[in-house]
PDB file of C-alpha atoms in Angstrom:
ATOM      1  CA  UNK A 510     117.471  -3.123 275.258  1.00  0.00           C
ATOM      2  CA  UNK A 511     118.581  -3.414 271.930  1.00  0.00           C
ATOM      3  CA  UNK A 512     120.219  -6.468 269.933  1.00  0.00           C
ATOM      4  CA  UNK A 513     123.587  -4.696 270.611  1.00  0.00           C
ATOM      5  CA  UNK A 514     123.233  -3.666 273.828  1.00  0.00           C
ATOM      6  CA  UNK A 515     122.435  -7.062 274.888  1.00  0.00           C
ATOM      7  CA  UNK A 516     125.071  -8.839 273.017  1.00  0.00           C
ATOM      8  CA  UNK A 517     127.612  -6.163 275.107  1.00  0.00           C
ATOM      9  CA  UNK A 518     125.814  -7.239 278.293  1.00  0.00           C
ATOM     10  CA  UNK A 519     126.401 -10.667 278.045  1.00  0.00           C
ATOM     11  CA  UNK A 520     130.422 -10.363 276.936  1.00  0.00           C
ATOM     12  CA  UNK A 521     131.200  -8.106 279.939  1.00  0.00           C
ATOM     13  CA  UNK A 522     128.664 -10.853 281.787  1.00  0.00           C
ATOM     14  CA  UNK A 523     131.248 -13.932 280.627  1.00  0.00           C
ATOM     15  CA  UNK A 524     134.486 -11.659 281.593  1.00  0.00           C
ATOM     16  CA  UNK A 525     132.971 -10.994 285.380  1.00  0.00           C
ATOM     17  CA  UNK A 526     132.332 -14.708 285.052  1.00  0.00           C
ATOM     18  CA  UNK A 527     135.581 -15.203 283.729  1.00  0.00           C
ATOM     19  CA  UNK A 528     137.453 -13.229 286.466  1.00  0.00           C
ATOM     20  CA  UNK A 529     135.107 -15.048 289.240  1.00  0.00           C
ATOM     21  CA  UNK A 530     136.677 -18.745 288.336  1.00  0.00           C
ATOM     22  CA  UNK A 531     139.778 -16.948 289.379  1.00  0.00           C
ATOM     23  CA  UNK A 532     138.595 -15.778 293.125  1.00  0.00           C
ATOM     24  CA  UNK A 533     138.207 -17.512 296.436  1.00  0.00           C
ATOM     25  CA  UNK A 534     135.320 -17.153 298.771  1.00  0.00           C
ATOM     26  CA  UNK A 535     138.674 -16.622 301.438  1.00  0.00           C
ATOM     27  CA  UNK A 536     139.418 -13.469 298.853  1.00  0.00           C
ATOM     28  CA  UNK A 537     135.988 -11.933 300.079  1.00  0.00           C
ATOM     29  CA  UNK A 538     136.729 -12.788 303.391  1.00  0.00           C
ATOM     30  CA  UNK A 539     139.871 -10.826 303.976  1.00  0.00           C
ATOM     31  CA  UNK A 540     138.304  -8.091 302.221  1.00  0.00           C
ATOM     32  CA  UNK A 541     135.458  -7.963 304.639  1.00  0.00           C
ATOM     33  CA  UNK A 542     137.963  -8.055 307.318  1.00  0.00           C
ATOM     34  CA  UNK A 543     139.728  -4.946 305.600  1.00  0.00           C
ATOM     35  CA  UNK A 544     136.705  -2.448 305.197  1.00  0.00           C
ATOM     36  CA  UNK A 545     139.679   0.132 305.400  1.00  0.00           C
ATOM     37  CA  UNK A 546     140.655  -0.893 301.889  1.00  0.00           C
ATOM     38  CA  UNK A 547     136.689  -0.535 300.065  1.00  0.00           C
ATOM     39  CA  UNK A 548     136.346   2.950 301.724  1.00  0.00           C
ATOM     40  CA  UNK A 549     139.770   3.947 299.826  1.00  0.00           C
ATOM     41  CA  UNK A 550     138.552   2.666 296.644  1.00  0.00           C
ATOM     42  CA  UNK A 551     134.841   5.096 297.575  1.00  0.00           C
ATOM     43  CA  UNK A 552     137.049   8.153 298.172  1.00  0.00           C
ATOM     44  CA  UNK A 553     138.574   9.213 294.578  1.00  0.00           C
ATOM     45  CA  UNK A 554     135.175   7.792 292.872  1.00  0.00           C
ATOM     46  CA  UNK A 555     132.822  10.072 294.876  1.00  0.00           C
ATOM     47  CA  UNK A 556     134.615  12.799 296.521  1.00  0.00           C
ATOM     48  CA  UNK A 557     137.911  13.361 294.674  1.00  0.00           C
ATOM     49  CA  UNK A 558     137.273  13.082 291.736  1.00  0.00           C
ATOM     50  CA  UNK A 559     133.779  14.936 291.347  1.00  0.00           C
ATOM     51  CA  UNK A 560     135.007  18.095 293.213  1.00  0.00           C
ATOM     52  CA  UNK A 561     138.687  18.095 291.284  1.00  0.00           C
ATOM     53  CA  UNK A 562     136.288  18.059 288.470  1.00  0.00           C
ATOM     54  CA  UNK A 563     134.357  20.676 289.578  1.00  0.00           C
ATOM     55  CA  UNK A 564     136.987  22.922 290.398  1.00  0.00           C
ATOM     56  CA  UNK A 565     138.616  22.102 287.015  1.00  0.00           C
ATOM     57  CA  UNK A 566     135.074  23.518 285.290  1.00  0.00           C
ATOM     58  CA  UNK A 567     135.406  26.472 286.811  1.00  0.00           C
ATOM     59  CA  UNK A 568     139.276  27.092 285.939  1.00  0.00           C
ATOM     60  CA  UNK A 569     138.946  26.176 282.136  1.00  0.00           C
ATOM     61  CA  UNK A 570     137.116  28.572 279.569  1.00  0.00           C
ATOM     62  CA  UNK A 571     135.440  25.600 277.615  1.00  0.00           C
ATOM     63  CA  UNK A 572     131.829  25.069 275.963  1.00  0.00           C
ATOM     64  CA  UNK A 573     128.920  24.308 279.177  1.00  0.00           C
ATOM     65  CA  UNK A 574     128.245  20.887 277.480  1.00  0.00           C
ATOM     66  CA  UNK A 575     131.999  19.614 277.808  1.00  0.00           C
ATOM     67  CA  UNK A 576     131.894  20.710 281.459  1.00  0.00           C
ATOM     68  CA  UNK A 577     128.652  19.310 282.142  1.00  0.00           C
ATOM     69  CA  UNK A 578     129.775  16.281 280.082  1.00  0.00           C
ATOM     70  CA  UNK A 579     133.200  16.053 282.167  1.00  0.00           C
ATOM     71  CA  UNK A 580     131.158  16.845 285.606  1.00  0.00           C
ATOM     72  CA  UNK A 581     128.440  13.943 284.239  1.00  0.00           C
ATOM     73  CA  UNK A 582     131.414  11.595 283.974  1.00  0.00           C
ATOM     74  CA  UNK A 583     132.937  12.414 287.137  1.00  0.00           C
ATOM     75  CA  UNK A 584     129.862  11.718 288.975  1.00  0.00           C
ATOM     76  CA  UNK A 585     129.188   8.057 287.609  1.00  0.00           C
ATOM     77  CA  UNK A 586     130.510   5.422 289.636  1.00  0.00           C
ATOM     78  CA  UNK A 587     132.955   2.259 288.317  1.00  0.00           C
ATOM     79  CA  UNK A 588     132.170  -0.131 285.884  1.00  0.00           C
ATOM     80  CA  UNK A 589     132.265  -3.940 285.575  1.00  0.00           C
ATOM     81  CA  UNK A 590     135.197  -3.745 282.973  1.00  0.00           C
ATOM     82  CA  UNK A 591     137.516  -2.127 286.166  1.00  0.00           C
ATOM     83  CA  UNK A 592     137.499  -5.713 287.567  1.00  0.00           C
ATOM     84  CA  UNK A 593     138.806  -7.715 284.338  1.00  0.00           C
ATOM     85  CA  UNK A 594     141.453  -4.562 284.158  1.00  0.00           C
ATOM     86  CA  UNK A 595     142.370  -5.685 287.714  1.00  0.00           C
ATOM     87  CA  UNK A 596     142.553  -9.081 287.421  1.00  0.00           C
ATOM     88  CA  UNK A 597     144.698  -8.658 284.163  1.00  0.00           C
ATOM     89  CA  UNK A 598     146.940  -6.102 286.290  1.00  0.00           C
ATOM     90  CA  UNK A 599     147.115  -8.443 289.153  1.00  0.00           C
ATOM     91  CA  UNK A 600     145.674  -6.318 291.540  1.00  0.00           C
ATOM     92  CA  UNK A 601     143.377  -7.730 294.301  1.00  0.00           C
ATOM     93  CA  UNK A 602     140.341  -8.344 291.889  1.00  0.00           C
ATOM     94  CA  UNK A 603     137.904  -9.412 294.878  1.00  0.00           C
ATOM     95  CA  UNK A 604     138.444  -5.661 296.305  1.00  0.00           C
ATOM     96  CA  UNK A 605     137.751  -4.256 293.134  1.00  0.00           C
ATOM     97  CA  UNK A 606     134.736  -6.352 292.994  1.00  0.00           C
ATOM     98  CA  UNK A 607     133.519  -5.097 296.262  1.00  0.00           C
ATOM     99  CA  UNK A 608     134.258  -1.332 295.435  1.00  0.00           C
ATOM    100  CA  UNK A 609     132.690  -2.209 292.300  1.00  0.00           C
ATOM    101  CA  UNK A 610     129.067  -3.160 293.989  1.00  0.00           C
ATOM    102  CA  UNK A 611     129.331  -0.770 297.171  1.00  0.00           C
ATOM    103  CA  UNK A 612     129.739   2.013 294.257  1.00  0.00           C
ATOM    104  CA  UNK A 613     127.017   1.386 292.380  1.00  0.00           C
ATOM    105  CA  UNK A 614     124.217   1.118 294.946  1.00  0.00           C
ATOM    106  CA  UNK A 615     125.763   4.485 296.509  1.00  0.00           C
ATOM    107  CA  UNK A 616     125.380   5.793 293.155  1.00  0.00           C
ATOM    108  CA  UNK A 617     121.880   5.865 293.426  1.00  0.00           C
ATOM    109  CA  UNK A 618     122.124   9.058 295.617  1.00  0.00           C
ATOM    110  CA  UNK A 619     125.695  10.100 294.909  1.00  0.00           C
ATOM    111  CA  UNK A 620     126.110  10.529 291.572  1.00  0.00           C
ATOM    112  CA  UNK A 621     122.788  12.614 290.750  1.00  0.00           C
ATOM    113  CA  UNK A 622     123.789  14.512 294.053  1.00  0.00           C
ATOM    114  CA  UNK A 623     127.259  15.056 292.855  1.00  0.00           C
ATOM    115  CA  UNK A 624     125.862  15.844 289.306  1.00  0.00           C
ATOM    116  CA  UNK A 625     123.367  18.314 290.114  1.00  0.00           C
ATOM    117  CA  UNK A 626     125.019  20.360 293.079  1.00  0.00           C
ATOM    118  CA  UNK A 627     128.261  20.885 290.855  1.00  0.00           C
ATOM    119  CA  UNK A 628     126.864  21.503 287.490  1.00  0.00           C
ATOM    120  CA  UNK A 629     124.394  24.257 289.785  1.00  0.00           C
ATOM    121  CA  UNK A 630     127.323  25.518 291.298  1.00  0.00           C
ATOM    122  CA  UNK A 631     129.238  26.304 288.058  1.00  0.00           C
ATOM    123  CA  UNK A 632     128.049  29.707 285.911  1.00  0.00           C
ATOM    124  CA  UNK A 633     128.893  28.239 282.461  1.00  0.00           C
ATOM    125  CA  UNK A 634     126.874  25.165 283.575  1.00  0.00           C
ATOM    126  CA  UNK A 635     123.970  26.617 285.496  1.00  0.00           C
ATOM    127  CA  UNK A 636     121.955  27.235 282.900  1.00  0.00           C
ATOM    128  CA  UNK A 637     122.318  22.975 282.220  1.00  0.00           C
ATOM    129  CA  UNK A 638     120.727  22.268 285.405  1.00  0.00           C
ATOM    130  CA  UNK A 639     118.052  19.656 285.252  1.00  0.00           C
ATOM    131  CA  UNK A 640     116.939  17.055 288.017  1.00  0.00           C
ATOM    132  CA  UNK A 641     118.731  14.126 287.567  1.00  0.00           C
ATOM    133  CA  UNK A 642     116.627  10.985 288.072  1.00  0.00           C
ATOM    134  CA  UNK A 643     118.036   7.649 288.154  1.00  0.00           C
ATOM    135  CA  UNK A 644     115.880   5.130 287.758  1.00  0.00           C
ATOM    136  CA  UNK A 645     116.855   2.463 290.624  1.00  0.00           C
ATOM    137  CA  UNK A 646     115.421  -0.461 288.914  1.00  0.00           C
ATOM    138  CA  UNK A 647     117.750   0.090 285.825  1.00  0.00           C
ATOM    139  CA  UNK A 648     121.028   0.118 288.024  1.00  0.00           C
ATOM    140  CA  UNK A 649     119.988  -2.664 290.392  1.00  0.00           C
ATOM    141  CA  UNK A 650     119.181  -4.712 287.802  1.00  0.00           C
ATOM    142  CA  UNK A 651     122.849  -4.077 285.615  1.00  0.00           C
ATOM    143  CA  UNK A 652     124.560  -4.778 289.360  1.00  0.00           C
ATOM    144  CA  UNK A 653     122.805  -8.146 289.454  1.00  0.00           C
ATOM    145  CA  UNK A 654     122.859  -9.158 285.874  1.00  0.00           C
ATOM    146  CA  UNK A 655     126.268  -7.859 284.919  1.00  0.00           C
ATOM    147  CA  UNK A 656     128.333  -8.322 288.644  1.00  0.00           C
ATOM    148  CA  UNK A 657     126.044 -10.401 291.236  1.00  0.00           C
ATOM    149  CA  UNK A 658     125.141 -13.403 289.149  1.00  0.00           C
ATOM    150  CA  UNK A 659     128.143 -13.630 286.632  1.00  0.00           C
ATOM    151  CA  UNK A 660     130.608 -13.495 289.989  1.00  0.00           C
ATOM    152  CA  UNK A 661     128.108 -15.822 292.373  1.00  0.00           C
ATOM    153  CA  UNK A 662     128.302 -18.634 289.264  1.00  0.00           C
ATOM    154  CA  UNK A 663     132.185 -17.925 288.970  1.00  0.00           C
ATOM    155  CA  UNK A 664     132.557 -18.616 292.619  1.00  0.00           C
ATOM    156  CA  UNK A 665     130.380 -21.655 292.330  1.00  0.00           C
ATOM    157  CA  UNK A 666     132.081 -23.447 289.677  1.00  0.00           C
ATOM    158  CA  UNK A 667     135.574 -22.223 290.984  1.00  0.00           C
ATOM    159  CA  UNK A 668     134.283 -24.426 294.522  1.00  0.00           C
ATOM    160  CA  UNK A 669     131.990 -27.304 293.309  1.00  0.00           C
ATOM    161  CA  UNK A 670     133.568 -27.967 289.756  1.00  0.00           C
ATOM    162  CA  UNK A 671     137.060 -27.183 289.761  1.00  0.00           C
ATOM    163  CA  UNK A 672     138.270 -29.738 286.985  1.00  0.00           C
ATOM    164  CA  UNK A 673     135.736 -28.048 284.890  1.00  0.00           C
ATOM    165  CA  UNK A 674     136.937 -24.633 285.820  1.00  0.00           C
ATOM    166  CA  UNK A 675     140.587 -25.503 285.280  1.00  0.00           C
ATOM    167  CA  UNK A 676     139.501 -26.610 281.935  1.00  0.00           C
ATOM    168  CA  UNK A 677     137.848 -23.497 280.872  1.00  0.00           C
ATOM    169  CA  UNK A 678     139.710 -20.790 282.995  1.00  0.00           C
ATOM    170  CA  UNK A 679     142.321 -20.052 280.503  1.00  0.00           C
ATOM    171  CA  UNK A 680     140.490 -19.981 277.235  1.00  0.00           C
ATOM    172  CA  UNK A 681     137.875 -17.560 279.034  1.00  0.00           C
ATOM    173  CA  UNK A 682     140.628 -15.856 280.132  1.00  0.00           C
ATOM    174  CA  UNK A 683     141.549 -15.365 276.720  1.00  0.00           C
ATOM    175  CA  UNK A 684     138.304 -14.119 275.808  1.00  0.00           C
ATOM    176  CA  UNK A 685     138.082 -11.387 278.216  1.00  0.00           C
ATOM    177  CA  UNK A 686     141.546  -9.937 276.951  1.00  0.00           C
ATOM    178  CA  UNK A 687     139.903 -10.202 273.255  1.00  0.00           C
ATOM    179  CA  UNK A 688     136.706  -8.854 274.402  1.00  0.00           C
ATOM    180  CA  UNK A 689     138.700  -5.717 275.759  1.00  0.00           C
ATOM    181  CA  UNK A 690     141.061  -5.156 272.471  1.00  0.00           C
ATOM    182  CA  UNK A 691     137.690  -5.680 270.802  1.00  0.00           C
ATOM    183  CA  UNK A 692     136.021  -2.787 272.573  1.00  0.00           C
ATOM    184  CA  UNK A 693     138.601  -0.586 271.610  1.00  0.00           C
ATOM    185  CA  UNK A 694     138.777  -1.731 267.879  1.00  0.00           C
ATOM    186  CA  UNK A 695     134.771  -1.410 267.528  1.00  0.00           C
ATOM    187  CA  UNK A 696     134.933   2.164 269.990  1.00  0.00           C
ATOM    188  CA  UNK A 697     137.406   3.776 267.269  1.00  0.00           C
ATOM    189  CA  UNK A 698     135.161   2.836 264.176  1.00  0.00           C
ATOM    190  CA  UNK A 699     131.904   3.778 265.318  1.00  0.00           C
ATOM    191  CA  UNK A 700     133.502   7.420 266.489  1.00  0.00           C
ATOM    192  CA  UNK A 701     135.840   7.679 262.988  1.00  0.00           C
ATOM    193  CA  UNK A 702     134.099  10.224 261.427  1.00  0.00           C
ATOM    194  CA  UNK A 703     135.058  12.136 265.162  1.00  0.00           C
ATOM    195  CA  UNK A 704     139.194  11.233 264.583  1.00  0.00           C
ATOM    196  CA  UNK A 705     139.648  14.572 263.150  1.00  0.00           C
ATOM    197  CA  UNK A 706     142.661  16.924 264.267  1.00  0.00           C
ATOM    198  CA  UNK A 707     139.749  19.402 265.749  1.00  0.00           C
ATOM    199  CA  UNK A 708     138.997  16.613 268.237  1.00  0.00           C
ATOM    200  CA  UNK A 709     142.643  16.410 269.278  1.00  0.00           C
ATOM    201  CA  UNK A 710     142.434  19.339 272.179  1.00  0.00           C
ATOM    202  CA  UNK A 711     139.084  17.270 273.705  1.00  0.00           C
ATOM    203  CA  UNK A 712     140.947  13.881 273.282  1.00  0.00           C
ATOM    204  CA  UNK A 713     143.844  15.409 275.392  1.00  0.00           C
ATOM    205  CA  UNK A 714     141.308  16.855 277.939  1.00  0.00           C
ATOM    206  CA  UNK A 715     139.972  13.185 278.432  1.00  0.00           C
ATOM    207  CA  UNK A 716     143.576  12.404 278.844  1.00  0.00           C
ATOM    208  CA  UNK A 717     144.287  14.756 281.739  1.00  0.00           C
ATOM    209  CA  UNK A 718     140.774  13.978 282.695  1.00  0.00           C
ATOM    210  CA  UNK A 719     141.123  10.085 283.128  1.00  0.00           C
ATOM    211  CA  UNK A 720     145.129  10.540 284.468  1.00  0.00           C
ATOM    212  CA  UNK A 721     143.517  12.635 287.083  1.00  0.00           C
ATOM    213  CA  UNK A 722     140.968   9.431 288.581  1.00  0.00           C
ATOM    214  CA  UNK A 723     144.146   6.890 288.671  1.00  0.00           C
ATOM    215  CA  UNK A 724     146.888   9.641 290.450  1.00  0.00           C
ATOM    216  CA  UNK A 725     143.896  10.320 293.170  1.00  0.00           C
ATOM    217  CA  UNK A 726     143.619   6.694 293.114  1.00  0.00           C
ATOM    218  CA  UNK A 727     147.005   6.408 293.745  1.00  0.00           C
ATOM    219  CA  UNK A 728     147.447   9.146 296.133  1.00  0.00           C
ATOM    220  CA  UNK A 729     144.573   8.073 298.396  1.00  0.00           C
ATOM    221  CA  UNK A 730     145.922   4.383 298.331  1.00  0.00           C
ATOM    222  CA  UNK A 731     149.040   6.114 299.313  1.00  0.00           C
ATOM    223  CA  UNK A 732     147.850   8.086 302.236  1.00  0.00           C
ATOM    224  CA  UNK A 733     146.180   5.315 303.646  1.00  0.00           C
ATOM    225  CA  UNK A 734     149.105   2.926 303.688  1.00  0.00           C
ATOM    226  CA  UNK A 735     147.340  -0.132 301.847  1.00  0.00           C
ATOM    227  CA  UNK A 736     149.046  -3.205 300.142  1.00  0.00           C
ATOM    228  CA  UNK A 737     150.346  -2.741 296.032  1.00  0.00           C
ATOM    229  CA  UNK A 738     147.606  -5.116 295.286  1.00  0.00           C
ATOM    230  CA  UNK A 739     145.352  -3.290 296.845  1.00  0.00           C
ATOM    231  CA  UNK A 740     146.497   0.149 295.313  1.00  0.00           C
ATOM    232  CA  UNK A 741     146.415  -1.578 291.835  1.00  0.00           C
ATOM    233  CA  UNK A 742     142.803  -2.277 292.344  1.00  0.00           C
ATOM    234  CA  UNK A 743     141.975   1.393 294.099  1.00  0.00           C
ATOM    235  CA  UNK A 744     143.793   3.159 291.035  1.00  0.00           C
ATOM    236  CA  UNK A 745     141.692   1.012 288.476  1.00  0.00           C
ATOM    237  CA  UNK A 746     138.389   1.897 290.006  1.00  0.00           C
ATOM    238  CA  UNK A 747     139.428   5.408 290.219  1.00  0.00           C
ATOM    239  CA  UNK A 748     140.104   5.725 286.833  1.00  0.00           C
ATOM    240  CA  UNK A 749     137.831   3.800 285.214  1.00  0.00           C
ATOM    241  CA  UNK A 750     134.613   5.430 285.388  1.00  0.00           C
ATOM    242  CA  UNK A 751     130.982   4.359 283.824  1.00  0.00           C
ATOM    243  CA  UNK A 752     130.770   6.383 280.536  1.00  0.00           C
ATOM    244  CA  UNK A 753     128.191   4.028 279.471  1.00  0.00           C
ATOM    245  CA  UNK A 754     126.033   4.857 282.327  1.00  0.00           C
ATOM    246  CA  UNK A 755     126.985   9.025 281.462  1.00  0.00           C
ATOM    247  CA  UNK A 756     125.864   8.265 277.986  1.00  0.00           C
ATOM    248  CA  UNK A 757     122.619   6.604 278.555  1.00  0.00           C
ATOM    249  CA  UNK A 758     121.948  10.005 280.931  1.00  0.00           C
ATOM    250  CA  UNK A 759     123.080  11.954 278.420  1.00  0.00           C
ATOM    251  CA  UNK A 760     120.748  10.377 275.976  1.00  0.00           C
ATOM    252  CA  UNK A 761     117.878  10.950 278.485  1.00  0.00           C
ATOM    253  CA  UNK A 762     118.391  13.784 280.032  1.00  0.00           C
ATOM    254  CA  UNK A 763     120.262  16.237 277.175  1.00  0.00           C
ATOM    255  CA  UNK A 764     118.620  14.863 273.739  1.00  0.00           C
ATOM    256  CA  UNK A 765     122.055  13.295 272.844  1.00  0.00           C
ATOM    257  CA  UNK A 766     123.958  16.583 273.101  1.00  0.00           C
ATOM    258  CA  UNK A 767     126.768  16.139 270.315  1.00  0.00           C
ATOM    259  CA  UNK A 768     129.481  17.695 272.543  1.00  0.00           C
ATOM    260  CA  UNK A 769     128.754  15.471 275.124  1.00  0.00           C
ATOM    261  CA  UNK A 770     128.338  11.951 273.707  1.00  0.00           C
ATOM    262  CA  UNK A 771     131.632  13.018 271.812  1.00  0.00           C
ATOM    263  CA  UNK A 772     133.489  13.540 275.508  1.00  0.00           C
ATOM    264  CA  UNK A 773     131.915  10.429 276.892  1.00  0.00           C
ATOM    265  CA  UNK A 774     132.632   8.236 273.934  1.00  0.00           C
ATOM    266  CA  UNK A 775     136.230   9.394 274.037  1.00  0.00           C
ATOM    267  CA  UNK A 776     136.232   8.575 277.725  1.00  0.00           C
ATOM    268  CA  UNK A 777     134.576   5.253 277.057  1.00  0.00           C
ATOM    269  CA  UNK A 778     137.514   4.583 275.074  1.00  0.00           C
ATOM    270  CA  UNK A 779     140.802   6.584 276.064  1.00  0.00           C
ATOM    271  CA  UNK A 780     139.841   4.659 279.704  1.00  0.00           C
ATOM    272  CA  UNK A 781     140.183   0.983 278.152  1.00  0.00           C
ATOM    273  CA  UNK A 782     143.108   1.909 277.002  1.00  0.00           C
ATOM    274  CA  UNK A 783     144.873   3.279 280.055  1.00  0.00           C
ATOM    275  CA  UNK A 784     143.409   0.773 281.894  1.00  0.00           C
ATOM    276  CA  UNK A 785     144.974  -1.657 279.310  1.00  0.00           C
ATOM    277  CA  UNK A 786     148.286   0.079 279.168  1.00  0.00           C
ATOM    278  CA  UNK A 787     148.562   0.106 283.304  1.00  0.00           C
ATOM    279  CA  UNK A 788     148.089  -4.004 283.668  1.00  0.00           C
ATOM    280  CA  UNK A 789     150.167  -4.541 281.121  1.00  0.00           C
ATOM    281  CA  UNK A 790     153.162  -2.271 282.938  1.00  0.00           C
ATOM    282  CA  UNK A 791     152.604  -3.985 286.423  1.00  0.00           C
ATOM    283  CA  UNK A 792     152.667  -7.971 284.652  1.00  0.00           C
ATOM    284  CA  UNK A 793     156.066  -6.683 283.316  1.00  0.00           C
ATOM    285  CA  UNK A 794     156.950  -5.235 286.178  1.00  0.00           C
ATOM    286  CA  UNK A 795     155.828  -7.915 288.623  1.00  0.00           C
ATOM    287  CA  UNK A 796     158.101 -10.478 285.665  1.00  0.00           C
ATOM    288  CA  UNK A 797     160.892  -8.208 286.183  1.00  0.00           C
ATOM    289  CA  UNK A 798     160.904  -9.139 289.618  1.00  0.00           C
ATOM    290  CA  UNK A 799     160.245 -12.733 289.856  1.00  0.00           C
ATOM    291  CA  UNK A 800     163.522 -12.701 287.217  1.00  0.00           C
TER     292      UNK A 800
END
């Protein structure tokens, strides 16, 4: 891990911890009394989402790396920033938790099962195919270090030191709203020499791309009748997929393919933003109504 990657690890570690001071072990409870609600958050990430994809590959005339790149993306599960987006949206944050760790030990089979059957099953992309390997270790440990531990001291400090954690809740807060705005500020300078008007038409396929995960978010929360807090938190983790996790693959697996770091870089970033922009609507909307 480099300097950089570990100083990244350990911000989004203090905004899970952040969120955790937050949460209730009773939160957890009702969610494990509403399994309903986790399986509705699984759909769009692993079935919806993937195939749409897929079926999108096929429609479009674009370059095999881009569709293997927008597969690749499709098939990655959640991240850890989809729960600070939650909790900033005031969704039910200790659902989007539990999606958030039920997806990534199921993406030890889905998502280079998703991956490989679709980019086979597409002609531009055929020729792409490689066996995806995940390597178990690597995931299990980013669930613990980044979710499990972060959350578990949260929770503990929330229940046995709660003057402490009223003192420090809101600046940490705070920090995790920075850290975001930060992400985005640090995304678009490392990619400037991509802002170019030839990058526009890719940028708006992200777009699409990304407003695709939070409508079948929203359309599966729908169907299945759960509460607006619960949608909030379904539409987040459908939307807000690991591009870090597609890059690292990409790094592995494709030699850094240009057109695909480019596609997951711009979903890295277009995805904190829409993320961003959706909490932000629902505070205002949830003020509008207290008013």
């Amino acid at each position: 891990m480099t300097a950089q990657q570990l100083i990244l690890s350990l911000v989004l570690a203090t905004m899970v911890f952040s969120v955790a001071l937050e949460l209730k072990l009773d939160d957890f409870k009702r969610v494990a009394q509403t399994p309903w609600a986790v399986l509705c958050g699984l759909i769009p990430q692993f079935i919806l989402l993937p195939v749409g994809t897929w079926l999108a590959t096929l429609a479009l005339d674009l370059p095999a790396n881009m569709e293997a790149a927008m597969i690749l993306v499709a098939a990655c599960p959640g991240g850890s920033l989809s729960n600070v987006v939650t909790h900033m949206g005031r969704g039910n944050t200790a659902l989007s938790v539990s999606i958030s760790a039920v997806a990534s030990v199921i993406a030890l089979v889905a998502t280079p099962f998703n991956f490989s059957w679709m980019i086979a099953a597409n002609p531009e992309t055929a020729s792409w195919l490689q066996q995806l390997s995940l390597d178990p270790t690597g995931i299990w440990l980013s669930l613990v270090a980044l979710l499990g531990i972060p959350l578990a001291l949260g929770l503990w400090a929330s229940h046995r030191l709660p003057v402490l954690t009223e003192r420090i809740r809101k600046p940490l807060g705070h920090f995790a709203v920075a850290a975001l705005i930060v992400f985005i500020v640090v995304g678009l300078i490392k990619e400037r020499q991509l802002l170019t008007l030839g990058l526009l038409p890719m940028l708006l396929l992200v777009v699409l791309h990304n407003a695709s995960g939070l409508f079948l978010g929203w359309i599966t929360s729908k169907v299945m009748r759960v509460s607006e807090r619960d949608r909030r938190a379904v539409m987040i983790e459908g939307g807000m997929q690991n591009s870090g996790l597609a890059l690292g693959i990409i790094a592995v697996q494709f030699n850094s393919d240009l057109g695909m770091v480019t596609l997951a870089s711009l979903w890295g970033i277009w995805h904190i933003i829409s993320g961003m922009g959706l909490a932000l609507y629902w505070r205002r909307k949830d003020a509008r109504l207290v008013d």
